[in-house]
XYZ file of C-alpha atoms in Angstrom:
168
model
C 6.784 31.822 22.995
C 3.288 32.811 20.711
C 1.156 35.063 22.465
C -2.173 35.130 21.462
C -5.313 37.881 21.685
C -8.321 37.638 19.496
C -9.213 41.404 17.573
C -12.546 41.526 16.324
C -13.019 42.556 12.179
C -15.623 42.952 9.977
C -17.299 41.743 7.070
C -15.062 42.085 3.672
C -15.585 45.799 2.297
C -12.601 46.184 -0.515
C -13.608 45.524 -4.689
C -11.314 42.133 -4.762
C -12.705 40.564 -1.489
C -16.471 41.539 -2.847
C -15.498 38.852 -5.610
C -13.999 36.137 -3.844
C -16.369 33.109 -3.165
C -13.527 30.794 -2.224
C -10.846 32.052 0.452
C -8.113 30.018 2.099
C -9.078 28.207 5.601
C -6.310 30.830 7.195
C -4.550 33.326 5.705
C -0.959 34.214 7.953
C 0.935 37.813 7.357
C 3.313 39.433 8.875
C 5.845 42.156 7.829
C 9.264 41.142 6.742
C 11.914 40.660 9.633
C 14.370 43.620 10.713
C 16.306 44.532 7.912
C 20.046 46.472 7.931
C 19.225 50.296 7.204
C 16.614 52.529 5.725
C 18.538 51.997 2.153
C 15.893 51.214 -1.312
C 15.967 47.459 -0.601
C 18.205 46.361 2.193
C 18.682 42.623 3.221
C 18.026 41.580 6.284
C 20.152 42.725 9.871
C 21.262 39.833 11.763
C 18.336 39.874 13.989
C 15.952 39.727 10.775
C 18.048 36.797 9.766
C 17.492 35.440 13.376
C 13.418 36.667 13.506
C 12.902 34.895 10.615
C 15.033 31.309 11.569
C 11.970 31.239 13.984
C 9.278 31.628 11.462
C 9.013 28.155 10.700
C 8.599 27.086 14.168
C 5.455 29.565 14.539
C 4.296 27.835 11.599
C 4.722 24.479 13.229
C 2.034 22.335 12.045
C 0.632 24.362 9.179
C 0.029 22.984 5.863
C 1.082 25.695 4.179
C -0.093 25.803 0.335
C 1.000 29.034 -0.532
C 3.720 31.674 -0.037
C 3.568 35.228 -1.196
C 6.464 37.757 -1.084
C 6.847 41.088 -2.763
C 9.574 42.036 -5.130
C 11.887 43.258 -2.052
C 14.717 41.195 -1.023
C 13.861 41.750 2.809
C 10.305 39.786 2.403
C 12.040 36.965 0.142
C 14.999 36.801 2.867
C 11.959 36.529 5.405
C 10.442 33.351 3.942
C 13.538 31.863 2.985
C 13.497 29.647 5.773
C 9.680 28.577 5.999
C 10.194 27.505 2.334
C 12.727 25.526 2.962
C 11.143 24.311 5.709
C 7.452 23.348 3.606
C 9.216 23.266 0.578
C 6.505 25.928 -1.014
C 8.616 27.929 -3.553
C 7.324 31.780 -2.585
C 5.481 33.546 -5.315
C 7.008 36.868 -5.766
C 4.462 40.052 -6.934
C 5.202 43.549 -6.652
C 4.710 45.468 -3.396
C 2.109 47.920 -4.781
C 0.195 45.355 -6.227
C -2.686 44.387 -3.786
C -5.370 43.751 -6.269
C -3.115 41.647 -7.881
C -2.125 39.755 -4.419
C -5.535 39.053 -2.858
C -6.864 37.640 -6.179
C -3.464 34.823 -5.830
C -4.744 34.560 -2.049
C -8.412 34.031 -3.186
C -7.504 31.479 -6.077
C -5.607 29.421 -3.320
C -8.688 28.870 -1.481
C -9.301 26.247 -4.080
C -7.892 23.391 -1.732
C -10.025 22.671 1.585
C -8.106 23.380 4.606
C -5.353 26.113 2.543
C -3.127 28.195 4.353
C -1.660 31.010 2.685
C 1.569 32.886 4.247
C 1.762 36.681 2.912
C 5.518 38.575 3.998
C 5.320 41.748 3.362
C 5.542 45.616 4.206
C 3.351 47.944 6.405
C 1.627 49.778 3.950
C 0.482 46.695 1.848
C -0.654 44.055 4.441
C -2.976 47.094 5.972
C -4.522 46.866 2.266
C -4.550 43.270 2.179
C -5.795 43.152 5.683
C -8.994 45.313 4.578
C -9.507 43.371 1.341
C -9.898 40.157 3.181
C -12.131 41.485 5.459
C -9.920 42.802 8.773
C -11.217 46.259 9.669
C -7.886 48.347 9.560
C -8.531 49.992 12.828
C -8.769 46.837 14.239
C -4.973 46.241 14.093
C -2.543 48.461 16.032
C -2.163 51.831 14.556
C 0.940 51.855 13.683
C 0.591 49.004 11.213
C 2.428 44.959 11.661
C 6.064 45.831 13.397
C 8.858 42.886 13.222
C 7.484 39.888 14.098
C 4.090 40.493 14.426
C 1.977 37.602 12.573
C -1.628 38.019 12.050
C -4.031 34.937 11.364
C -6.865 35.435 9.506
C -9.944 33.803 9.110
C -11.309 35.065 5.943
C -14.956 33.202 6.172
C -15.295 33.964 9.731
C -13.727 37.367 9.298
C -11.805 37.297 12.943
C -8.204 37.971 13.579
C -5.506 36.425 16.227
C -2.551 38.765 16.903
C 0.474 36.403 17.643
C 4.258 36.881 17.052
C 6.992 34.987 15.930
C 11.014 35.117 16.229
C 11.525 36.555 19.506
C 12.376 33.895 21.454
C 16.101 32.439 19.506
């Protein structure tokens, strides 16, 4: 089950964004699935594992040009089976690296119609989400929880809230 409600954003304020002439068509993230303990860089509990079995089915119908991970093993266990599924090998970068990230998400906007999939943490998709344009008090406070998966517009600069995984 994807439930859906629309969150208003606003127009692109971050250095990157300011730059970008070309977005993707729809740009998807959502925070890695559950993962085993609080440890440096767990792998992923056996509900992640199950969370993120469902990702592809979210996806359903998505040409998917692009997948980005960070250099954590729970985001690249995340996409594992989407990949498989589109067979888009991810693209790992490192976690801190936003400027880095939303200029790879910009440069995909090259194709017409390109969907880009981000998987990554709390603190970094807030940063993406206000490069691209998404107001960061527009999302819930406490940042993307397990399986939430925000769509993004970029050119339009709106936001659906859906979720994937919960329903295995």
């Amino acid at each position: 089950m994807i439930c859906a409600a629309i969150i208003t954003c606003c127009a692109a304020d971050g250095a990157v964004a300011a730059t970008c002439t070309n977005w993707p068509a729809t740009v998807y993230l959502l925070r890695h699935a559950e993962k085993t303990d609080s440890a440096t860089d767990p792998p992923l509990s056996p509900a992640g594992w199950q969370r993120a079995g469902g990702l592809p089915a979210a996806l359903a119908g998505v040409k998917v040009d692009a997948i980005f991970v960070s250099d954590q093993r729970r985001t690249q266990q995340t996409a594992m089976s989407l990949a498989a599924d589109t067979g888009v090998k991810p693209v790992v970068l490192g976690q801190n690296d936003v400027d880095k990230l939303v200029r790879a998400i910009c440069k995909t906007g090259a194709n017409p119609g390109s969907a880009v999939v981000v998987v990554g943490h709390t603190t970094n998709l807030l940063k993406v989400m206000a490069e691209i344009g998404v107001t960061p008090g527009a999302i819930p406070s406490k940042g993307p929880d397990f399986g939430d998966l925000f769509v993004v517009d970029p050119k339009a600069h709106n936001l659906k809230h859906l979720r994937y995984g919960d329903c295995q």
